[in-house]
PDB file of C-alpha atoms in Angstrom:
ATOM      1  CA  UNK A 729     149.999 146.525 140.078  1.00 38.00           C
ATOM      2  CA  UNK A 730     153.427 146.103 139.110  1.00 45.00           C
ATOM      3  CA  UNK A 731     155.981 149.024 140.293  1.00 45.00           C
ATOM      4  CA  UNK A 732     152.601 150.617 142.130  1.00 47.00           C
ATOM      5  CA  UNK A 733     150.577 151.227 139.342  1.00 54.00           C
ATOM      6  CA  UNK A 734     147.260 150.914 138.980  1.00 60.00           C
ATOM      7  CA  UNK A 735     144.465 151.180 141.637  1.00 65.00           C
ATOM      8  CA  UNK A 736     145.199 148.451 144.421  1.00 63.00           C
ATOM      9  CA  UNK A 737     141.617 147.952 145.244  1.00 67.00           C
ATOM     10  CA  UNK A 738     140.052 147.554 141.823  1.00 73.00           C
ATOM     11  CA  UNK A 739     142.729 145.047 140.920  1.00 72.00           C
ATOM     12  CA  UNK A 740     142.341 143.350 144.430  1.00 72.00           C
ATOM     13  CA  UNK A 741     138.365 143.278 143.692  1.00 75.00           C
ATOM     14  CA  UNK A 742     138.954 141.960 139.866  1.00 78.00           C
ATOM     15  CA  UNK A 743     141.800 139.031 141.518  1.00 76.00           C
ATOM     16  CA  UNK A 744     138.606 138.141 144.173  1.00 77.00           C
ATOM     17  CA  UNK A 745     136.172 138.015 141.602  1.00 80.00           C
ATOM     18  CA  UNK A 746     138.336 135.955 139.314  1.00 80.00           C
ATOM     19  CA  UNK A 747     139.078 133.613 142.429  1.00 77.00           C
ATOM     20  CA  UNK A 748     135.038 133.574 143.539  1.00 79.00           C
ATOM     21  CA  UNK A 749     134.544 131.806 139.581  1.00 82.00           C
ATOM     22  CA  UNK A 750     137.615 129.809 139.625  1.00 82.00           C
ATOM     23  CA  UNK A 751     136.922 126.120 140.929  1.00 87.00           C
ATOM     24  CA  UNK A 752     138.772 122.990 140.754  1.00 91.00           C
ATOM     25  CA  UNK A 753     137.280 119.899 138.923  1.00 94.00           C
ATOM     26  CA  UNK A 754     135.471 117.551 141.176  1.00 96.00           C
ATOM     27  CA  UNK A 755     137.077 113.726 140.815  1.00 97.00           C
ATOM     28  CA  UNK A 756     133.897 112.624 138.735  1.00 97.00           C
ATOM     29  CA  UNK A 757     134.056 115.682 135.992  1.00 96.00           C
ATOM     30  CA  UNK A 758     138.096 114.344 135.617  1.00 96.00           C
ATOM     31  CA  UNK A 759     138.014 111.936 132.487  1.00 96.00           C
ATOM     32  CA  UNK A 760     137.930 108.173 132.811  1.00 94.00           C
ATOM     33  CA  UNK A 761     139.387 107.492 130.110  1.00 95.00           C
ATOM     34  CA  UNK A 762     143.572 107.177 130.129  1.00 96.00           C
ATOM     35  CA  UNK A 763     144.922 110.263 128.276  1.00 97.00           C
ATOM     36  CA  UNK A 764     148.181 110.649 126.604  1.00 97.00           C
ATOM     37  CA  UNK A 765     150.242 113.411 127.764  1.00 97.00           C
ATOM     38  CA  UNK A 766     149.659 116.050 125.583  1.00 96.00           C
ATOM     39  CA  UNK A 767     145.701 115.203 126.246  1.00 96.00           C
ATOM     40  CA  UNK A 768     146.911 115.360 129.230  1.00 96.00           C
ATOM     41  CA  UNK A 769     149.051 118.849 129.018  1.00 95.00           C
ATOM     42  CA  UNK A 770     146.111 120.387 127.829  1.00 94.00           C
ATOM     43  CA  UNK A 771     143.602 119.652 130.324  1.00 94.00           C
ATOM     44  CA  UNK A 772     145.528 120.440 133.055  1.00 93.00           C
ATOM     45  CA  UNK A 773     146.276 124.132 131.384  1.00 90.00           C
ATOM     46  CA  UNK A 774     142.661 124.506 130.867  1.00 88.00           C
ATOM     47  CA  UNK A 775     142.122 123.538 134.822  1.00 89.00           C
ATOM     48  CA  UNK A 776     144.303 125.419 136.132  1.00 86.00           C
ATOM     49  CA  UNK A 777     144.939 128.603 133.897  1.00 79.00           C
ATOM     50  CA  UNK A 778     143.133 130.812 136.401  1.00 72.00           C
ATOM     51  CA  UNK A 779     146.154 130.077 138.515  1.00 72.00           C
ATOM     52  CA  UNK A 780     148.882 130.880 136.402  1.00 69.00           C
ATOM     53  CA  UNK A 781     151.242 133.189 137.211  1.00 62.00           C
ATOM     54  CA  UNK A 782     151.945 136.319 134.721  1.00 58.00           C
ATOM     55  CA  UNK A 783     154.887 136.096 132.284  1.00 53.00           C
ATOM     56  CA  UNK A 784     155.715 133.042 133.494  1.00 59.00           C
ATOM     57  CA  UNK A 785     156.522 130.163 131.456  1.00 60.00           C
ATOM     58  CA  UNK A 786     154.267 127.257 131.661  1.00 68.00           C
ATOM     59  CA  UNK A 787     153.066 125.593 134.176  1.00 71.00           C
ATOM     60  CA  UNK A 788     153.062 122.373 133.167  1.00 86.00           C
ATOM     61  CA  UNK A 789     155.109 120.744 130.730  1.00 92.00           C
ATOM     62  CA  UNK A 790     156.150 117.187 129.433  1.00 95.00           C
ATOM     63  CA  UNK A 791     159.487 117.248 130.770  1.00 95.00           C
ATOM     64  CA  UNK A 792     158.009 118.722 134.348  1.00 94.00           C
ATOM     65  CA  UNK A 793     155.806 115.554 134.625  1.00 96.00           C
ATOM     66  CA  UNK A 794     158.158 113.355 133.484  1.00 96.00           C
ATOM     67  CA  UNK A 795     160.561 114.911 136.455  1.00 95.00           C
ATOM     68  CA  UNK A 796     157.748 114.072 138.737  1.00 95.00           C
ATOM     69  CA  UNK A 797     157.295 110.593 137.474  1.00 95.00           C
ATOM     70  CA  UNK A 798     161.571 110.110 138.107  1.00 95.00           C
ATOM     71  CA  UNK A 799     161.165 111.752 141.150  1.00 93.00           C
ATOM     72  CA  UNK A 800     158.451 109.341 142.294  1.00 92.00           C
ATOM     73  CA  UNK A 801     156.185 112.333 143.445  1.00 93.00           C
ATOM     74  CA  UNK A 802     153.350 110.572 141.557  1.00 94.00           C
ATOM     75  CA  UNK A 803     152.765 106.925 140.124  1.00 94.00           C
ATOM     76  CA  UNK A 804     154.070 106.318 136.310  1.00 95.00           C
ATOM     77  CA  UNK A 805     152.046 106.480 133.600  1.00 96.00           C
ATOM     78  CA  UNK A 806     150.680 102.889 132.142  1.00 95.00           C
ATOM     79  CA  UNK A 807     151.915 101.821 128.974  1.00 96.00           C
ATOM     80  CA  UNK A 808     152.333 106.013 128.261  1.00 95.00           C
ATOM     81  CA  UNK A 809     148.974 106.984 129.511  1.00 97.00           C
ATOM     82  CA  UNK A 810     147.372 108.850 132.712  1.00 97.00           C
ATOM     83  CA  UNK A 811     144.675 108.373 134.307  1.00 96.00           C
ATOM     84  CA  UNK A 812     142.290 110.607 136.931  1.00 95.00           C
ATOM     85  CA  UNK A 813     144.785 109.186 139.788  1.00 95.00           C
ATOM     86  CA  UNK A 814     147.468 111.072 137.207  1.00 96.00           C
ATOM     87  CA  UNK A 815     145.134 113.836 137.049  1.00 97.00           C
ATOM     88  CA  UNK A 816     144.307 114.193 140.543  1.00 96.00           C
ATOM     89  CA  UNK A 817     147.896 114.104 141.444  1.00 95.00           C
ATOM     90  CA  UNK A 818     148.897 116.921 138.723  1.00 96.00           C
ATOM     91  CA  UNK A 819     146.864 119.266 140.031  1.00 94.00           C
ATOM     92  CA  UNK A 820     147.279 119.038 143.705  1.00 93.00           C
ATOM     93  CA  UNK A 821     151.086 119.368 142.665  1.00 93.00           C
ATOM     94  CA  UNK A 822     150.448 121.903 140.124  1.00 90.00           C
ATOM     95  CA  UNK A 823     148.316 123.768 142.612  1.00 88.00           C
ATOM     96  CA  UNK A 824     150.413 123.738 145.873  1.00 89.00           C
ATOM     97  CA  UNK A 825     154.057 124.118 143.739  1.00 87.00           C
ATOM     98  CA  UNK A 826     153.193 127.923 143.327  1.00 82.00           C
ATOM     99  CA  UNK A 827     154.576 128.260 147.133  1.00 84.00           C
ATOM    100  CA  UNK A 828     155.849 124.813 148.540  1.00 86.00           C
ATOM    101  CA  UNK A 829     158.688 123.137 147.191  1.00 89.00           C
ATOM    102  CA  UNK A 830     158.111 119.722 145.330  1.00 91.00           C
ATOM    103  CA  UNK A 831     159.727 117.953 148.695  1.00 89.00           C
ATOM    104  CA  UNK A 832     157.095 119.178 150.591  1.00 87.00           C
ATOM    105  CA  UNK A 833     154.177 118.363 148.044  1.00 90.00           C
ATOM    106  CA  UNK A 834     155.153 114.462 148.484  1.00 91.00           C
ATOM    107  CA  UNK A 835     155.485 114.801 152.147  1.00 87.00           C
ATOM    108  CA  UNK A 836     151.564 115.676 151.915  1.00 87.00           C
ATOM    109  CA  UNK A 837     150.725 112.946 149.307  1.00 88.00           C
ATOM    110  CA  UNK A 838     149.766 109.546 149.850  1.00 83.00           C
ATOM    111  CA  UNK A 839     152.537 106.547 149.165  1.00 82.00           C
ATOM    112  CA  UNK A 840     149.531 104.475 147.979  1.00 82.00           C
ATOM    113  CA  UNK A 841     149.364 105.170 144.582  1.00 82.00           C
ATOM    114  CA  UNK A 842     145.588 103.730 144.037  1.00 89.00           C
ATOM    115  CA  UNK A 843     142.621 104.734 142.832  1.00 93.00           C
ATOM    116  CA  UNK A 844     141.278 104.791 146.531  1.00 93.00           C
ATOM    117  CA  UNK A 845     143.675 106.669 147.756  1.00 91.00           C
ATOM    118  CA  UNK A 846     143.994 109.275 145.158  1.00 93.00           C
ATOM    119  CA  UNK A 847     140.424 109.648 144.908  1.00 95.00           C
ATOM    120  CA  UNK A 848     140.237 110.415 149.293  1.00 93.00           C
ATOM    121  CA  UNK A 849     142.893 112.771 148.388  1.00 92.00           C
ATOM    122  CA  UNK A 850     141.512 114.839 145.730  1.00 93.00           C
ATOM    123  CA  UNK A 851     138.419 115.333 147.429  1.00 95.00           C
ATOM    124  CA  UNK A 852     139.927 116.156 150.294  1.00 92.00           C
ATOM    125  CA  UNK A 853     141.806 118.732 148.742  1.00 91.00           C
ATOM    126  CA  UNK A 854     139.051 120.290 146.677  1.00 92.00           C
ATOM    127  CA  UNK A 855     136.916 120.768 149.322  1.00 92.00           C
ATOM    128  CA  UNK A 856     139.547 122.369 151.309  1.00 89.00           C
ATOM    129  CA  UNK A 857     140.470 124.772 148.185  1.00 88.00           C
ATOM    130  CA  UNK A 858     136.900 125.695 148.024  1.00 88.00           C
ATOM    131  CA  UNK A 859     137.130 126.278 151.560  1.00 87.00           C
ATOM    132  CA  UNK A 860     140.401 128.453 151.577  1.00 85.00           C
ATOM    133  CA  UNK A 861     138.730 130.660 148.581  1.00 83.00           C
ATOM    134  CA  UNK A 862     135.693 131.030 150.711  1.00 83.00           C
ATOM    135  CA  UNK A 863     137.492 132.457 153.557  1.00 81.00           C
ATOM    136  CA  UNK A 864     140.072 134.272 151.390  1.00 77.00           C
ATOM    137  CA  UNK A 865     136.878 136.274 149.597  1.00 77.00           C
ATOM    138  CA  UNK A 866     135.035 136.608 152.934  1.00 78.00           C
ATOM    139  CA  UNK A 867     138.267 138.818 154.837  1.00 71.00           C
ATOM    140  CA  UNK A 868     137.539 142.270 155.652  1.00 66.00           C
ATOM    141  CA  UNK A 869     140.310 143.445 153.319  1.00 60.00           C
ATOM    142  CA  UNK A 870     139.479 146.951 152.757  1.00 53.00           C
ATOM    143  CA  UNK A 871     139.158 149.400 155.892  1.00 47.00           C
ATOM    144  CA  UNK A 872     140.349 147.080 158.371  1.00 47.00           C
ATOM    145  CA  UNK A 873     143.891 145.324 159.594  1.00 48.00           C
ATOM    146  CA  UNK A 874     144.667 144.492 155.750  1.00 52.00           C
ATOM    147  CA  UNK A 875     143.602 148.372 154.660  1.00 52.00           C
ATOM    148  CA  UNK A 876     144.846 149.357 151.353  1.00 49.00           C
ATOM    149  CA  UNK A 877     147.241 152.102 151.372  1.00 49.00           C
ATOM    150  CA  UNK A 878     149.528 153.475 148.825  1.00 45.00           C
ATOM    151  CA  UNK A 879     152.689 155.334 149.378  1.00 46.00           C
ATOM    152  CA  UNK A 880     153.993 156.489 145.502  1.00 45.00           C
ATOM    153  CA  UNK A 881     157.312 157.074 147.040  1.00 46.00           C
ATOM    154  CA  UNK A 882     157.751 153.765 148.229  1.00 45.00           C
ATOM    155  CA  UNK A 883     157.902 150.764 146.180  1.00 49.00           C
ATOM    156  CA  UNK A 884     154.990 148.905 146.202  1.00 47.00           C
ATOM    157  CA  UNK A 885     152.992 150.853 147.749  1.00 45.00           C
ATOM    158  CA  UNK A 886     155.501 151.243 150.734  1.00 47.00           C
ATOM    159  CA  UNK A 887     155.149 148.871 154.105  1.00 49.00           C
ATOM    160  CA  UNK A 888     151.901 148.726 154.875  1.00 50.00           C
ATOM    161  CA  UNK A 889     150.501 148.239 151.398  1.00 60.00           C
ATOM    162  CA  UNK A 890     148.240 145.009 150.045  1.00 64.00           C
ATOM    163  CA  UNK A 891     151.187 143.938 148.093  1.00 66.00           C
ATOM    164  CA  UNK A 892     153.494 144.113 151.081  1.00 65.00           C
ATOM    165  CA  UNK A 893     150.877 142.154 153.369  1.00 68.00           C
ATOM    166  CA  UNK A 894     149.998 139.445 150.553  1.00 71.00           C
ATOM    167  CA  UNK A 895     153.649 138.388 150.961  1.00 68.00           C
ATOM    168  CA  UNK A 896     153.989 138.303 154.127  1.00 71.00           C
ATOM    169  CA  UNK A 897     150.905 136.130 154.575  1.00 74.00           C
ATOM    170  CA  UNK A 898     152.137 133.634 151.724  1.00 78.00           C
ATOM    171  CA  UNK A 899     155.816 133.302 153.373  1.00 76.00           C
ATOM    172  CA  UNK A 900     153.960 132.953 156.871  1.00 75.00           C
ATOM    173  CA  UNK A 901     151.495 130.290 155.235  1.00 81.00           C
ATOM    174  CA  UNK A 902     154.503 128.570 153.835  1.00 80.00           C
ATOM    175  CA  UNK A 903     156.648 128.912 157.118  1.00 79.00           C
ATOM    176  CA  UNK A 904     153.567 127.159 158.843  1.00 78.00           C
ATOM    177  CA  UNK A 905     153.144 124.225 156.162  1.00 80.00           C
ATOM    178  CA  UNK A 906     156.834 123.389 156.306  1.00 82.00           C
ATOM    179  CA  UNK A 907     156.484 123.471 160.089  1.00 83.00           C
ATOM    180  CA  UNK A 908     153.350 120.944 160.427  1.00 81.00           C
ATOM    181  CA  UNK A 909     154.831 119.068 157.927  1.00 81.00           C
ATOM    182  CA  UNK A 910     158.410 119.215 159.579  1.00 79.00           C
ATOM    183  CA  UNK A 911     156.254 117.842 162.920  1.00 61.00           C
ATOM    184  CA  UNK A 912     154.569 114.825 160.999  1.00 55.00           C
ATOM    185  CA  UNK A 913     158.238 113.443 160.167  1.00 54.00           C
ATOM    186  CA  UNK A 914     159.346 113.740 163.590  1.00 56.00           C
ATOM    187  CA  UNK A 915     156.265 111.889 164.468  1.00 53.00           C
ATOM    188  CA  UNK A 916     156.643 109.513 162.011  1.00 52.00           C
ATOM    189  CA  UNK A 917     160.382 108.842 163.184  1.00 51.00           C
ATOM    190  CA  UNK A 918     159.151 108.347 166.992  1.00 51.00           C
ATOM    191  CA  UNK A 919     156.679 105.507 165.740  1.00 48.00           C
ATOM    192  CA  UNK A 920     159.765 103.568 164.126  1.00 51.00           C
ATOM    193  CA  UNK A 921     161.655 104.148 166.960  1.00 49.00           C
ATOM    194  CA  UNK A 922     159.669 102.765 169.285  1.00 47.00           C
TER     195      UNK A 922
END
């Protein structure tokens, strides 16, 4: 779809399909066993390739966990190996990083680090992916408020085009998460206050 080319509404029926068969693993299919991190590396790409992002460099790398580790977004590895909590963390942040800045992410993750709390988490969080994709696939895209139209001499597809209203929607979604989660830390700072 790049530059306009291409029909919008086979590639927008290919992306839903693609989305429909993509699901997240639940917290029992993630291994038990502690992985090192290129075991780890490579799970995570096979998880989550349906969401990568075209010509993009990857997702997920050794140094990018490490950062998250220093950064304290998730728990450290023991003695150089992950577990599912590891897991579980790497893909909510791997999942939600495509639009929200890593600051955000750990405003929406639990300090407790355990098992517990991980696992409430993930859960959680796949149910409510599955959720968004079912609503996502269920819109009335075509010949309603999100019509496809294309406009060659625009770029795009002009104003009013899929590509145009995609973006919109993710910046809006975005606008809103910063917002709620803007409204949880002034909460947060009226409980210590008081």
């Amino acid at each position: 779809m790049r530059n306009g080319k291409g029909d919008p509404g086979q590639r927008l029926s290919e992306w839903l399909d693609k989305l429909e068969r993509f699901d997240l693993p639940d917290w029992d299919s993630l291994p038990q066993l502690d992985l090192y991190m290129d075991q780890v590396i490579l799970l995570l790409t096979q998880y989550l390739s349906p969401l990568e992002r075209y010509g993009e460099e990857k997702a997920i790398t050794a140094s990018i966990i490490n950062n998250y580790v220093r950064m304290k977004v998730m728990p450290p590895p023991v003695k150089k190996r992950y577990s599912r909590v590891h897991l579980a963390y790497l893909i909510i942040i791997c999942t939600l990083k495509q639009s929200l800045s890593i600051s955000c992410i750990q405003r929406m993750l639990p300090e407790d680090h355990g098992e517990e709390a991980a696992r409430a988490l993930y859960e959680a969080f796949v149910r409510q992916y599955r959720s968004s994709i079912r609503f996502l696939c269920a819109l009335p895209i075509q010949g309603t408020c999100l019509e496809i139209r294309r406009d060659a001499s625009l770029p795009l597809g002009g104003g009013d085009s899929l590509v145009t209203t995609s973006a919109i929607l993710s910046t809006l979604s975005k606008s809103l998460t910063e917002y709620l989660l803007q409204e949880d830390a002034c909460d947060e700072e009226d409980l210590e206050d008081e």
